[in-house]
Coordinates of N, CA and C in Angstrom, one line a residue:
M12 N 106.3 170.5 165.7 CA 106.2 171.9 165.9 C 107.3 172.5 165.3
E13 N 108.5 172.1 165.2 CA 109.7 172.5 164.5 C 109.4 172.9 162.9
D14 N 108.7 171.9 162.4 CA 108.3 172.1 161.0 C 107.6 173.3 161.0
L15 N 106.2 173.6 161.7 CA 105.3 174.5 161.7 C 106.1 175.9 161.7
N16 N 107.3 176.0 162.8 CA 107.9 177.1 162.8 C 108.7 177.7 161.6
Q17 N 109.4 176.3 161.0 CA 110.1 176.4 159.7 C 109.2 176.9 158.7
I18 N 108.0 176.4 158.5 CA 107.2 177.0 157.5 C 106.6 178.2 157.7
N19 N 106.4 178.7 159.1 CA 106.0 180.2 159.3 C 107.2 181.0 158.8
E20 N 108.5 180.8 159.3 CA 109.6 181.4 158.9 C 109.7 181.8 157.3
L21 N 109.7 180.6 156.6 CA 109.4 180.6 155.1 C 108.4 181.4 154.4
I22 N 107.3 181.5 155.2 CA 106.0 182.3 154.8 C 106.4 183.8 155.2
N23 N 107.0 184.0 156.3 CA 107.2 185.5 156.5 C 108.5 186.1 155.6
G24 N 109.3 185.2 155.3 CA 110.3 185.5 154.1 C 109.7 185.8 152.8
C25 N 108.8 185.0 152.6 CA 108.0 185.0 151.2 C 107.2 186.4 151.2
C26 N 106.6 186.5 152.3 CA 105.8 188.1 152.6 C 106.6 189.2 152.3
K27 N 108.1 189.0 152.7 CA 109.2 190.1 152.2 C 109.7 189.9 150.8
K28 N 109.1 189.0 150.0 CA 109.7 188.6 148.7 C 111.1 188.2 148.7
E29 N 111.6 187.4 149.7 CA 113.0 186.9 149.6 C 113.1 185.5 148.9
R30 N 114.0 185.7 147.8 CA 113.9 184.6 146.8 C 114.3 183.3 147.2
N31 N 115.2 183.4 148.4 CA 115.7 182.1 149.2 C 114.5 181.5 149.8
S32 N 113.7 182.2 150.6 CA 112.5 181.7 151.3 C 111.5 181.0 150.1
Q33 N 111.5 181.7 149.3 CA 110.4 181.2 147.9 C 111.0 180.0 147.4
E34 N 112.2 179.8 147.4 CA 112.6 178.5 146.8 C 112.6 177.5 147.6
L35 N 112.9 177.9 149.0 CA 112.7 176.8 150.1 C 111.5 176.3 150.0
L36 N 110.4 177.2 150.1 CA 109.0 176.7 150.2 C 108.6 175.9 148.9
Y37 N 109.1 176.4 147.8 CA 108.7 175.7 146.6 C 109.5 174.2 146.7
R38 N 110.5 174.0 147.1 CA 111.1 172.8 147.3 C 110.6 172.1 148.3
K39 N 110.0 172.6 149.5 CA 109.6 171.8 150.5 C 108.1 171.1 150.0
F40 N 107.3 171.9 149.3 CA 106.1 171.5 148.9 C 105.9 171.0 147.4
F41 N 107.0 170.9 146.7 CA 106.9 170.7 145.3 C 106.3 169.0 145.2
G42 N 106.9 168.2 145.9 CA 106.1 166.8 145.8 C 104.7 166.9 146.0
Y43 N 104.2 167.3 147.1 CA 102.9 167.6 147.4 C 101.9 168.2 146.3
A44 N 102.5 169.3 145.9 CA 101.9 170.3 144.9 C 101.7 169.4 143.7
L45 N 102.9 168.8 143.1 CA 102.8 168.1 141.8 C 101.9 167.0 141.8
S46 N 101.7 166.2 142.9 CA 100.9 165.1 143.1 C 99.4 165.7 142.9
I47 N 99.3 166.7 143.3 CA 97.8 167.1 143.3 C 97.7 167.6 141.5
C48 N 98.5 168.3 140.9 CA 98.3 168.7 139.8 C 98.6 167.6 138.7
M49 N 99.3 166.4 139.0 CA 99.1 165.3 138.1 C 97.9 164.6 138.1
R50 N 97.0 164.9 139.1 CA 95.5 164.1 139.1 C 94.7 164.8 138.0
Y51 N 94.9 166.1 137.7 CA 94.0 166.9 136.9 C 94.7 166.9 135.4
A52 N 96.0 167.1 135.4 CA 96.6 167.1 134.1 C 96.7 166.1 133.3
P53 N 96.8 166.3 131.9 CA 96.7 165.0 131.0 C 98.2 164.2 131.2
G54 N 99.3 165.1 131.7 CA 100.5 164.7 131.5 C 101.4 165.4 132.4
R55 N 102.6 165.0 132.8 CA 103.6 165.6 133.6 C 103.9 167.0 133.1
N56 N 104.3 167.2 131.9 CA 104.5 168.6 131.5 C 103.3 169.8 131.8
E57 N 102.3 169.5 131.5 CA 101.0 170.3 132.0 C 100.9 170.5 133.3
A58 N 101.3 169.2 134.0 CA 101.1 169.3 135.7 C 102.1 170.2 136.3
I59 N 103.3 170.1 135.7 CA 104.4 171.3 136.2 C 104.0 172.8 135.5
E60 N 103.5 172.8 134.5 CA 103.1 174.3 134.2 C 101.9 174.6 135.2
I61 N 101.2 173.8 135.5 CA 99.9 174.1 136.5 C 100.5 174.4 137.9
M62 N 101.5 173.5 138.4 CA 101.8 173.7 139.7 C 102.9 175.0 139.7
N63 N 103.4 175.5 138.8 CA 104.4 176.5 138.6 C 103.5 177.8 138.8
D64 N 102.3 177.7 138.0 CA 101.5 178.9 138.0 C 100.6 179.0 139.4
G65 N 100.4 177.8 140.1 CA 100.0 177.7 141.4 C 100.8 178.5 142.3
F66 N 102.3 178.0 142.3 CA 103.1 178.7 143.2 C 103.2 180.2 143.1
L67 N 103.1 180.7 141.7 CA 103.3 182.0 141.3 C 102.0 182.7 142.1
K68 N 100.8 182.0 142.2 CA 99.7 182.7 142.9 C 100.0 182.8 144.4
I69 N 100.5 181.7 144.9 CA 100.9 181.5 146.2 C 101.8 182.7 146.6
F70 N 102.8 182.9 146.0 CA 103.9 183.9 146.1 C 103.3 185.4 146.2
Q71 N 102.3 185.6 144.9 CA 101.5 186.8 145.0 C 100.5 187.1 146.0
H72 N 100.1 185.8 146.7 CA 98.8 186.5 147.6 C 99.3 185.8 149.2
I73 N 100.5 185.4 149.4 CA 100.7 184.8 150.6 C 100.8 185.7 151.7
A74 N 100.8 187.0 151.6 CA 100.5 187.8 152.5 C 99.2 187.8 153.1
S75 N 98.0 187.2 152.5 CA 96.8 187.1 152.8 C 96.5 185.8 153.8
F76 N 97.5 184.7 153.5 CA 97.4 183.7 154.3 C 97.3 183.7 155.7
D77 N 96.2 183.2 156.3 CA 96.0 183.0 157.8 C 96.8 181.8 158.3
K78 N 97.6 182.4 159.1 CA 98.8 181.3 159.7 C 98.1 180.6 160.8
S79 N 96.8 180.8 161.1 CA 96.1 180.1 162.1 C 95.5 178.7 161.4
R80 N 95.6 178.6 160.1 CA 95.2 177.6 159.4 C 96.2 176.9 158.8
S81 N 96.0 175.7 158.1 CA 96.9 174.9 157.8 C 97.5 175.3 156.3
F82 N 98.9 175.6 156.3 CA 99.4 176.1 155.1 C 99.4 174.9 153.7
K83 N 99.3 173.8 154.1 CA 99.4 172.7 153.4 C 97.9 172.8 152.5
T84 N 96.9 172.9 153.3 CA 95.5 172.7 152.9 C 95.4 174.2 152.0
W85 N 95.9 175.0 152.4 CA 95.6 176.5 151.6 C 96.5 176.2 150.3
L86 N 97.5 175.6 150.3 CA 98.3 175.4 149.0 C 97.6 174.4 148.2
G87 N 97.0 173.4 148.8 CA 96.3 172.3 148.0 C 95.0 173.1 147.2
K88 N 94.4 173.9 147.8 CA 93.0 174.6 147.4 C 93.5 175.3 146.1
I89 N 94.7 176.0 146.5 CA 95.1 176.8 145.1 C 95.5 176.1 144.2
M90 N 96.2 175.0 144.2 CA 96.5 174.1 143.2 C 95.4 173.4 142.5
V91 N 94.4 173.2 143.2 CA 93.2 172.5 142.5 C 92.4 173.9 141.8
N92 N 92.2 174.8 142.3 CA 91.8 176.1 141.5 C 92.6 176.5 140.4
T93 N 93.8 176.3 140.3 CA 94.6 176.6 139.2 C 94.5 175.5 138.2
A94 N 94.7 174.3 138.7 CA 94.3 173.4 137.8 C 92.9 173.4 136.7
I95 N 91.9 173.8 137.7 CA 90.5 173.9 137.0 C 90.8 175.0 136.1
D96 N 91.2 176.3 136.5 CA 91.5 177.4 135.5 C 92.4 177.3 134.3
Y97 N 93.3 176.3 134.4 CA 94.3 175.7 133.3 C 93.2 174.9 132.4
L98 N 92.5 174.1 132.8 CA 91.7 173.3 132.0 C 90.6 174.2 131.2
R99 N 90.1 175.3 132.1 CA 88.9 176.0 131.3 C 89.7 176.8 130.5
S100 N 90.8 177.4 130.4 CA 91.5 178.1 129.6 C 91.9 177.7 128.2
K101 N 92.0 176.2 128.4 CA 92.4 175.3 127.3 C 91.0 174.7 126.6
K102 N 89.9 175.3 127.2 CA 88.5 174.8 126.7 C 88.5 173.2 126.7
K103 N 88.9 172.7 127.8 CA 89.2 171.2 128.0 C 88.0 170.7 128.6
L104 N 87.1 171.5 129.5 CA 86.2 171.0 130.2 C 84.7 171.1 129.6
A105 N 84.3 169.8 128.9 CA 82.9 169.8 128.3 C 82.2 169.0 129.1
F106 N 81.2 169.0 129.9 CA 80.5 168.2 130.6 C 79.4 167.5 130.0
T107 N 79.0 166.5 130.3 CA 77.7 165.7 129.9 C 76.6 166.4 130.7
D108 N 75.5 166.0 130.1 CA 74.4 166.5 130.6 C 74.0 165.6 131.8
D109 N 72.8 166.5 132.5 CA 72.2 166.0 133.7 C 71.5 164.5 133.3
V110 N 71.6 163.9 134.3 CA 70.7 162.7 134.3 C 69.7 162.8 135.7
D111 N 68.5 162.3 135.3 CA 67.6 162.5 136.5 C 67.9 161.5 137.5
Q112 N 68.3 160.4 137.2 CA 68.5 159.1 137.8 C 70.3 158.7 137.7
V113 N 71.0 158.5 138.7 CA 72.3 158.1 138.6 C 72.1 156.6 139.3
Y114 N 72.3 155.6 138.8 CA 72.2 154.2 139.2 C 73.3 154.0 139.8
D115 N 73.3 152.9 140.8 CA 74.2 152.5 141.5 C 75.3 151.6 140.6
L116 N 76.5 151.5 140.6 CA 77.3 150.6 139.8 C 77.0 149.3 140.4
G117 N 76.8 148.9 141.8 CA 76.5 147.6 142.2 C 77.7 147.3 143.2
T118 N 77.4 146.6 144.2 CA 78.4 146.2 144.9 C 79.4 144.8 144.6
D119 N 78.8 144.2 143.5 CA 79.5 142.9 143.1 C 80.5 143.5 142.2
D120 N 80.5 144.7 141.6 CA 81.7 145.1 140.6 C 82.9 144.9 141.3
K121 N 83.9 144.2 140.6 CA 85.4 144.0 141.4 C 86.2 145.2 140.6
I122 N 86.8 145.8 141.6 CA 88.1 146.7 140.9 C 89.3 146.5 141.8
V123 N 90.2 146.4 141.0 CA 91.5 145.7 141.8 C 92.0 147.2 142.2
D124 N 92.7 146.7 143.7 CA 93.5 147.8 144.2 C 95.0 147.3 144.3
K125 N 95.3 146.3 143.7 CA 96.7 146.1 143.6 C 97.6 146.7 142.6
L126 N 97.0 147.4 141.9 CA 97.6 148.2 140.9 C 98.4 149.4 141.9
S127 N 99.6 149.8 141.3 CA 100.4 150.9 141.9 C 99.7 152.2 141.9
Y128 N 100.0 153.2 142.7 CA 99.6 154.5 142.7 C 99.7 155.0 141.3
D129 N 100.8 154.9 140.8 CA 101.2 155.4 139.5 C 100.4 154.7 138.5
E130 N 100.1 153.5 138.6 CA 99.4 152.7 137.5 C 97.9 153.5 137.5
I131 N 97.3 153.6 138.6 CA 95.9 154.1 138.7 C 95.9 155.5 138.3
L132 N 96.9 156.3 138.6 CA 97.1 157.7 138.3 C 96.9 157.8 136.8
K133 N 97.8 156.9 136.1 CA 97.8 156.8 134.7 C 96.6 156.6 134.0
L134 N 95.6 155.8 134.6 CA 94.3 155.5 134.2 C 93.5 156.7 134.2
V135 N 93.5 157.2 135.6 CA 92.7 158.4 135.9 C 93.0 159.6 134.9
Q136 N 94.4 159.6 134.3 CA 94.8 160.6 133.5 C 94.1 160.3 132.0
T137 N 93.7 159.1 131.8 CA 93.0 158.8 130.3 C 91.7 159.1 130.5
L138 N 91.0 159.6 131.6 CA 89.6 160.1 131.4 C 89.7 161.4 130.8
S139 N 88.3 161.8 130.4 CA 88.3 163.1 129.7 C 88.5 164.3 130.9
P140 N 89.1 165.5 130.5 CA 89.3 166.5 131.6 C 88.0 166.7 132.3
A141 N 87.0 166.7 131.9 CA 85.7 167.2 132.6 C 85.6 165.8 133.7
Y142 N 85.5 164.5 133.1 CA 85.2 163.4 134.0 C 86.3 163.4 135.1
R143 N 87.6 163.6 134.7 CA 88.8 163.6 135.7 C 88.6 164.6 136.6
T144 N 88.2 165.7 136.3 CA 88.1 166.9 137.2 C 87.2 166.7 138.2
V145 N 85.9 166.1 137.9 CA 84.8 166.0 138.7 C 85.2 164.7 139.7
F146 N 85.8 163.7 139.1 CA 86.2 162.5 139.9 C 87.1 162.8 140.9
N147 N 88.1 163.7 140.6 CA 89.3 164.3 141.5 C 88.5 165.0 142.6
L148 N 87.8 166.1 142.2 CA 87.3 167.0 143.1 C 86.2 166.0 144.5
Y149 N 85.7 165.2 143.8 CA 84.7 164.5 144.7 C 85.3 163.3 145.3
V150 N 86.2 162.6 144.6 CA 86.8 161.4 145.5 C 87.9 161.7 146.1
M151 N 89.0 162.6 145.5 CA 90.3 162.8 146.1 C 90.2 164.3 147.1
E152 N 89.6 165.2 146.6 CA 89.5 166.3 147.1 C 88.5 166.4 148.4
G153 N 87.3 165.5 148.4 CA 86.3 165.3 149.2 C 85.2 166.5 149.2
F154 N 85.0 167.1 147.9 CA 84.2 168.1 147.7 C 82.5 167.2 147.5
Q155 N 81.4 168.1 148.0 CA 80.1 167.5 147.7 C 79.8 168.1 146.3
H156 N 78.8 167.4 145.7 CA 78.1 167.8 144.3 C 77.8 169.2 144.2
H157 N 77.2 169.9 145.1 CA 76.8 171.1 145.3 C 78.0 172.2 145.1
E158 N 79.2 171.6 146.1 CA 80.3 172.4 145.9 C 80.9 172.5 144.3
I159 N 81.0 171.2 144.0 CA 81.6 170.9 142.7 C 81.0 171.8 141.5
A160 N 79.5 171.7 141.7 CA 78.6 172.5 140.8 C 79.0 174.1 140.9
A161 N 79.2 174.6 142.1 CA 79.5 175.8 142.2 C 80.8 176.3 141.7
M162 N 81.9 175.4 141.7 CA 83.1 175.6 141.4 C 83.3 175.7 140.0
L163 N 82.5 174.8 139.2 CA 82.7 174.5 137.8 C 81.7 175.2 137.2
G164 N 80.6 175.8 137.8 CA 79.6 176.5 136.9 C 78.7 175.4 136.2
I165 N 78.3 174.3 136.9 CA 77.5 173.3 136.4 C 76.5 172.8 137.5
S166 N 75.4 172.1 137.0 CA 74.4 171.7 138.1 C 74.8 170.5 139.0
A167 N 74.4 170.5 140.1 CA 74.8 169.3 140.9 C 74.5 167.9 140.0
G168 N 73.4 167.9 139.4 CA 73.0 167.0 138.5 C 74.0 166.4 137.5
T169 N 74.6 167.5 136.9 CA 75.7 167.3 136.1 C 76.9 166.6 136.7
S170 N 77.1 167.3 137.8 CA 78.3 166.7 138.6 C 78.1 165.3 139.0
K171 N 76.9 164.9 139.3 CA 76.6 163.6 139.6 C 77.1 162.5 138.3
S172 N 76.3 163.0 137.3 CA 76.3 162.2 136.0 C 77.8 162.2 135.8
N173 N 78.5 163.1 135.7 CA 79.9 163.2 135.5 C 80.8 162.1 136.1
L174 N 80.3 162.3 137.5 CA 81.2 161.2 138.5 C 80.8 159.8 138.0
F175 N 79.6 159.6 138.0 CA 79.2 158.3 137.6 C 79.8 157.5 136.4
K176 N 80.0 158.5 135.3 CA 80.4 158.0 134.0 C 81.9 158.0 134.3
A177 N 82.6 158.7 134.9 CA 84.3 158.5 135.2 C 84.4 157.4 135.8
K178 N 83.6 157.1 137.0 CA 83.8 155.7 137.9 C 83.5 154.7 137.1
K179 N 82.5 154.7 136.3 CA 82.3 153.6 135.2 C 83.4 153.3 134.2
I180 N 83.7 154.2 133.6 CA 85.0 154.2 132.7 C 86.2 153.6 133.4
L181 N 86.5 154.3 134.7 CA 87.6 153.9 135.4 C 87.5 152.5 135.7
Q182 N 86.4 152.1 136.2 CA 86.3 150.7 136.6 C 86.8 149.8 135.5
E183 N 86.0 149.9 134.4 CA 86.6 149.0 133.2 C 88.1 149.1 132.9
K184 N 88.6 150.5 132.9 CA 90.0 150.5 133.0 C 90.8 149.7 133.7
I185 N 90.3 149.7 135.2 CA 91.2 149.1 136.0 C 91.0 147.5 136.1
M186 N 89.7 147.3 135.7 CA 89.5 145.8 135.6 C 90.5 145.3 134.5
H187 N 90.5 145.9 133.3 CA 91.2 145.5 132.0 C 92.7 145.4 132.4
A188 N 93.2 146.4 133.1 CA 94.7 146.5 133.5 C 95.0 145.5 134.7
A189 N 94.1 145.2 135.3 CA 94.1 144.0 136.5 C 94.1 142.7 135.8
A190 N 93.1 142.6 134.8 CA 93.2 141.1 134.2 C 94.4 141.0 133.5
T191 N 94.7 142.0 132.6 CA 96.4 141.9 132.2 C 97.3 141.5 133.1
R192 N 97.2 141.7 134.1 CA 98.3 141.4 135.1 C 98.1 140.2 136.1
G193 N 96.5 139.7 135.7 CA 96.1 138.5 136.5 C 95.9 138.7 137.8
T194 N 95.6 139.8 138.3 CA 95.3 140.1 139.7 C 94.0 140.7 139.9
T195 N 92.7 139.7 140.0 CA 91.4 140.3 140.1 C 90.8 139.7 141.3
D196 N 91.7 139.7 142.5 CA 91.2 139.2 143.8 C 90.6 140.4 144.9
V197 N 91.0 141.5 144.7 CA 90.8 142.5 145.8 C 89.6 143.5 145.3
A198 N 88.8 143.3 145.9 CA 87.8 144.5 145.3 C 87.6 145.7 146.0
V199 N 87.3 146.9 145.5 CA 87.2 148.0 146.0 C 85.8 148.6 145.3
N200 N 84.8 148.9 146.1 CA 83.7 149.5 145.7 C 83.4 150.8 145.2
Y201 N 83.3 151.2 143.9 CA 83.1 152.6 143.7 C 81.7 153.0 143.5
S202 N 80.8 152.8 144.3 CA 79.4 153.0 143.7 C 79.1 154.3 143.9
V203 N 78.2 154.7 143.1 CA 77.6 156.0 143.0 C 76.1 155.9 143.2
N204 N 75.5 156.8 144.0 CA 73.9 156.8 144.3 C 73.6 157.9 144.4
N205 N 72.0 157.9 144.4 CA 71.4 159.2 144.2 C 71.5 160.2 145.5
N206 N 72.1 159.7 146.5 CA 72.4 160.4 147.8 C 73.9 161.3 147.8
E207 N 74.6 161.0 146.8 CA 75.9 161.6 146.7 C 75.7 163.0 146.2

């Protein structure tokens, strides 16, 4: 409860545009915000740029934050939207066409989970911006395809198609990385089917 009170105090200070409160809030959520931005950005420098733009939006609109809700969740949504805006502004979001049928990758496919988070993050960052964005929104953020479609201005079918292709590419990259390390014994199923 002390943490919530501290966050509310910082939010109140930020509403009054107190630099100290802004700096403390930035420091408190730096790691969390950066971890979100790293999933969307091609590298650390771009992620920091996205994160700083996100914090700027937070400080500009913090008076509209509903304190009955989770600040961390609100901050996360702003970071995701800022990342999408950044990719759009750089014209990096080019989506593949719809597919009528998205087939299951299969439950026999082996994807190793013995790689570290950083190793998997690097593999996700090698995906095209469009694939990476749909993958993150669906797998990491938990959005459904109709929600992703609305956010990105694409159809739900295009979202499914891009997710399927992203998972297929990622599966191959993870399997290759795992084979290189000789760790191919733990499977994680990234199946995609028509019901998603």
